[in-house]
Tab-separated table of C-alpha atoms in Angstrom:
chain	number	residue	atom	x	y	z
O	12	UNK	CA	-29.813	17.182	15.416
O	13	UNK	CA	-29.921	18.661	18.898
O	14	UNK	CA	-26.436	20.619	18.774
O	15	UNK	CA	-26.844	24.145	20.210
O	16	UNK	CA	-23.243	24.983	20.870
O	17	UNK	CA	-22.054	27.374	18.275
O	18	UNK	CA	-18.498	25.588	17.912
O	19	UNK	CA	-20.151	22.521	17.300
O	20	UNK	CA	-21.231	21.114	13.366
O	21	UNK	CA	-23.822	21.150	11.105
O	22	UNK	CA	-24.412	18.420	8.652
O	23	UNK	CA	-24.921	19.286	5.490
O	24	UNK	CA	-27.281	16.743	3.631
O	25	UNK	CA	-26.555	16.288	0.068
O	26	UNK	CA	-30.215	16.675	-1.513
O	27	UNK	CA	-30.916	12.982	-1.859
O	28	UNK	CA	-30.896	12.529	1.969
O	29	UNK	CA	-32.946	15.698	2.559
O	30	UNK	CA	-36.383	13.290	2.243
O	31	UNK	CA	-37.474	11.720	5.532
O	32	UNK	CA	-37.417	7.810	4.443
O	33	UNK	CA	-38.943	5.838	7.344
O	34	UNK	CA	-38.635	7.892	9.808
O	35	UNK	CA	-37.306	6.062	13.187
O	36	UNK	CA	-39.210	7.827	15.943
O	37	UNK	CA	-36.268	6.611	18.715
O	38	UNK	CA	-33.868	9.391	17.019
O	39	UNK	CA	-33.773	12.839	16.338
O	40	UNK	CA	-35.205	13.518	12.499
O	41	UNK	CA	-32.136	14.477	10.599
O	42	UNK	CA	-29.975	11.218	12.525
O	43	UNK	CA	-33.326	9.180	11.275
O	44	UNK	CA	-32.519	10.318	7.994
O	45	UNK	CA	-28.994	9.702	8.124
O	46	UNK	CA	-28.816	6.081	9.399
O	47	UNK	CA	-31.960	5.134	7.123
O	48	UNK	CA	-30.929	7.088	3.425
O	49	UNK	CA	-28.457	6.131	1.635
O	50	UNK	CA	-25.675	5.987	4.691
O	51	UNK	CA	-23.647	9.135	3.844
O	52	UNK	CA	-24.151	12.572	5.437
O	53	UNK	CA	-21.460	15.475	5.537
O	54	UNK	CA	-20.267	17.218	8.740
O	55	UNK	CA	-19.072	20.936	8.840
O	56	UNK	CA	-17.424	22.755	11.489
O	57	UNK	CA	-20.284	26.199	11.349
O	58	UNK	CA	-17.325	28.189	11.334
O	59	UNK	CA	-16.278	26.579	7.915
O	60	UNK	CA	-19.962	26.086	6.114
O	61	UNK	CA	-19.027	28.066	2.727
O	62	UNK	CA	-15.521	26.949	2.579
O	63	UNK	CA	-14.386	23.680	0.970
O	64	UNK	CA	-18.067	23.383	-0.856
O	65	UNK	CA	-17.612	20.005	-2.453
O	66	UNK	CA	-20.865	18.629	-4.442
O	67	UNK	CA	-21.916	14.441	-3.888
O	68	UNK	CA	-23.651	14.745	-7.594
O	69	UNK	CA	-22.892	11.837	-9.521
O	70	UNK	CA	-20.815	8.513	-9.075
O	71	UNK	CA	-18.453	7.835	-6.389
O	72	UNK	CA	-16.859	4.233	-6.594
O	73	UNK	CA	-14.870	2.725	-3.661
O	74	UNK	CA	-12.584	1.955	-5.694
O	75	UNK	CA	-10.191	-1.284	-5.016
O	76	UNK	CA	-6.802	-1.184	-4.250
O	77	UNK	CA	-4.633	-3.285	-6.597
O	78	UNK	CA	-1.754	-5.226	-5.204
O	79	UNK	CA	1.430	-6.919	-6.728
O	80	UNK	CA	2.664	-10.685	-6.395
O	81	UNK	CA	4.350	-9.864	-3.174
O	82	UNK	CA	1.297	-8.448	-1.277
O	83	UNK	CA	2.266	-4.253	-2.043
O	84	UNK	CA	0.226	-1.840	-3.506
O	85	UNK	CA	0.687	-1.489	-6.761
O	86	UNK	CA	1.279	2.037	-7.227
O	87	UNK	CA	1.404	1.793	-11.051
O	88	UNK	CA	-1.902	-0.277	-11.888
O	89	UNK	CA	-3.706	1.898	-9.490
O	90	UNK	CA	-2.410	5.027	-11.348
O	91	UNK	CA	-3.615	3.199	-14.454
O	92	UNK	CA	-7.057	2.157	-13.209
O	93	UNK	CA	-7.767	5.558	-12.044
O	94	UNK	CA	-7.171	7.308	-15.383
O	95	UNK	CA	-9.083	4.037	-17.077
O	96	UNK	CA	-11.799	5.200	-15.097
O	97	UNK	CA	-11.234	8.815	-15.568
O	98	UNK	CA	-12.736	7.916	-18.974
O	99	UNK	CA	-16.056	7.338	-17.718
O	100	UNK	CA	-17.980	9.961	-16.557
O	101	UNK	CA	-17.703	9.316	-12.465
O	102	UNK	CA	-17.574	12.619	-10.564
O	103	UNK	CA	-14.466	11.196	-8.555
O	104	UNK	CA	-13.111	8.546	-6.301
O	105	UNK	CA	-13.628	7.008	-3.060
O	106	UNK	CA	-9.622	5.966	-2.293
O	107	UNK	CA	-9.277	3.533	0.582
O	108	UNK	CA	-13.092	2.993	1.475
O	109	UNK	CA	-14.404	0.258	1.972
O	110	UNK	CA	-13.131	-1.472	-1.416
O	111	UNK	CA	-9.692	-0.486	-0.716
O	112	UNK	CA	-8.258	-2.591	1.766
O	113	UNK	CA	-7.692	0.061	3.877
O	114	UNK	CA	-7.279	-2.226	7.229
O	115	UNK	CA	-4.657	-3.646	5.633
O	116	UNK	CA	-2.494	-1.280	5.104
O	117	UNK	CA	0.535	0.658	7.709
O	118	UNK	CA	-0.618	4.130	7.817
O	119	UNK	CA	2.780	5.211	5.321
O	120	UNK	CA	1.081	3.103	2.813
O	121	UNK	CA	-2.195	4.709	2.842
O	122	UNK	CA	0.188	7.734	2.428
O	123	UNK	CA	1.089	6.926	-0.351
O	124	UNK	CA	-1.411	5.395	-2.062
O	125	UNK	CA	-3.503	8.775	-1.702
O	126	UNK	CA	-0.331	10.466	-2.930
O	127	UNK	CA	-0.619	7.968	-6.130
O	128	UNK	CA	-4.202	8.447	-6.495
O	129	UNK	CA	-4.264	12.583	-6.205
O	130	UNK	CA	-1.117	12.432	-9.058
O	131	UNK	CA	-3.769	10.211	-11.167
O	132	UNK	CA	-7.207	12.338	-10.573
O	133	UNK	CA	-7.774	14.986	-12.195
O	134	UNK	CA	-8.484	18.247	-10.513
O	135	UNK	CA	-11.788	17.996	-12.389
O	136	UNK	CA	-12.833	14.937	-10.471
O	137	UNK	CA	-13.223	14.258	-6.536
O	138	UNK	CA	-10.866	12.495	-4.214
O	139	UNK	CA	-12.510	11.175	-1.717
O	140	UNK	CA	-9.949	9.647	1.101
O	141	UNK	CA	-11.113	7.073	3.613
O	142	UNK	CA	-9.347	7.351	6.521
O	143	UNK	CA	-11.775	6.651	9.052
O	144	UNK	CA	-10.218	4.644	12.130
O	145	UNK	CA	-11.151	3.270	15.376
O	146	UNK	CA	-9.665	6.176	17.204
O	147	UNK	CA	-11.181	9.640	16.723
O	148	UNK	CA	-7.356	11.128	17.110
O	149	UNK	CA	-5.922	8.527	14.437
O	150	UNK	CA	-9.008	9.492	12.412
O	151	UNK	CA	-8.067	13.334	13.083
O	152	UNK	CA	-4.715	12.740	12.020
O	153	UNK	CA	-5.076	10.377	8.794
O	154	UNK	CA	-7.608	13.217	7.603
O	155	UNK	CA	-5.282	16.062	7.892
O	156	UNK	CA	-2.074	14.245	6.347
O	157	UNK	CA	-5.077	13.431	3.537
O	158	UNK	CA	-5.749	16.411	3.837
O	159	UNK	CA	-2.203	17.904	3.033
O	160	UNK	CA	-1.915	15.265	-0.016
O	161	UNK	CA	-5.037	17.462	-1.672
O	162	UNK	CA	-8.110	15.448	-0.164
O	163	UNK	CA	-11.291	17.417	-1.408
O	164	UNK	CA	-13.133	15.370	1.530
O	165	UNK	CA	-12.868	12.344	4.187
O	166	UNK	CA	-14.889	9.447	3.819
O	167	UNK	CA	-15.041	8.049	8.021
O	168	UNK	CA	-16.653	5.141	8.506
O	169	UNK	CA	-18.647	4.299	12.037
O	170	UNK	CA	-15.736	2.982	14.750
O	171	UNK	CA	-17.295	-0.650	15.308
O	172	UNK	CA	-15.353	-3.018	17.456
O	173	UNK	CA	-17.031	-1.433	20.577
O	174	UNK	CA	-20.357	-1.520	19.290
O	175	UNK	CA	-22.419	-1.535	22.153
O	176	UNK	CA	-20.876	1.511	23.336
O	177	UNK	CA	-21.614	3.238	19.883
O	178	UNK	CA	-24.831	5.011	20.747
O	179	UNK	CA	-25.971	8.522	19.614
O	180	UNK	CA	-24.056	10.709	21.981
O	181	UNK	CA	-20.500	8.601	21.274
O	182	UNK	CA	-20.989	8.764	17.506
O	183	UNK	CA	-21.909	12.810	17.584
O	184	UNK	CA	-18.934	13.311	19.897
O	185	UNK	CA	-16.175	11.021	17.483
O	186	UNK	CA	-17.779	12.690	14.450
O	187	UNK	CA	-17.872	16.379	16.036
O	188	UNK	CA	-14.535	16.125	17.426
O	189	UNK	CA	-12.907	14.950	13.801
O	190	UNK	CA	-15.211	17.789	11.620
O	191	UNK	CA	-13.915	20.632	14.508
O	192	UNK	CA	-10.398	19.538	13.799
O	193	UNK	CA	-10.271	18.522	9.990
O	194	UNK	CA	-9.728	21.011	7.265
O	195	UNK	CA	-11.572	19.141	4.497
O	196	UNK	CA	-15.502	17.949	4.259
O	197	UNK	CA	-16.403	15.144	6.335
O	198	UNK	CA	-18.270	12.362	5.002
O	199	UNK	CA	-19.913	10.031	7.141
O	200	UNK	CA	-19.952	6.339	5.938
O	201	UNK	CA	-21.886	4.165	8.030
């Protein structure tokens, strides 16, 4: 990827993306690879490589966010849907991706809807919070308060609204900067 700085990440391909598909010859091979095969790829701090191992093997559904008649989560049919779907053999759950209404929400909502959903999954399964912002530091902090609500990883999808200046270097500094300072896997969700 071009990083030579020791403090800097590594991603960490699940196998699946390991295969060059199409390679695009304007970016480095592994970036090719990233924006072309299936559009996840997770980002470790070096320093933190064999901690927090988390495997991507299996079935991860963004999973939606139900809401009552007045427009608030509904804490109790999300509770139920997750252990309806607990039945099935999914690896874990995607909680506030791109299913989940996430823009919606005040950040103490998302708060508590991962506190609802880590309650409902069981430790044998994988919650996966999305709290990928526009910010990098809003990122940085949604990721550690998912973090502290028992996170096993951070789903953060690609800031957008300035997309002309999202080139290479911008997206490998906001994604860099949030892996340094999170203490849970990083996925990246383009």
């Amino acid at each position: 990827v071009g990083m030579t700085n020791e403090t800097q990440g590594v991603p960490v391909m699940p196998d699946v993306i390991r295969h060059p598909v199409n390679g695009d010859p304007g970016l480095p091979g592994q970036i090719a690879q990233f924006r072309l095969c299936y559009k996840i790829l997770f980002f470790v701090p070096k320093e933190r490589l064999m901690q927090n191992n988390i495997s991507l093997k299996g079935g991860f559904p963004p999973i939606p966010t139900p809401f009552d008649k007045k427009g608030r989560v509904d804490h109790d049919r999300l509770a139920h849907n997750l252990e309806k779907w607990q039945e099935t053999p999914l690896a874990g759950f995607a909680v506030l991706g791109s299913n989940g209404e996430a823009v919606f929400l005040k950040e103490e909502e998302k708060i508590e809807t991962w506190r609802t959903a880590r309650a409902a999954i069981k430790k044998d399964r994988l919650f996966i919070a999305g709290t990928g912002c526009e910010s990098s530091m809003e990122t940085i902090e949604l990721t550690e308060k998912a973090a502290n609500l028992g996170a096993d990883a951070a789903m953060v999808v690609t800031p957008h609204y300035y997309k002309a200046r999202m080139n290479h270097r911008s997206l490998m500094t906001h994604y860099t900067m949030i892996a340094e300072r999170s203490s849970i896997p990083i996925i990246l969700y383009n």
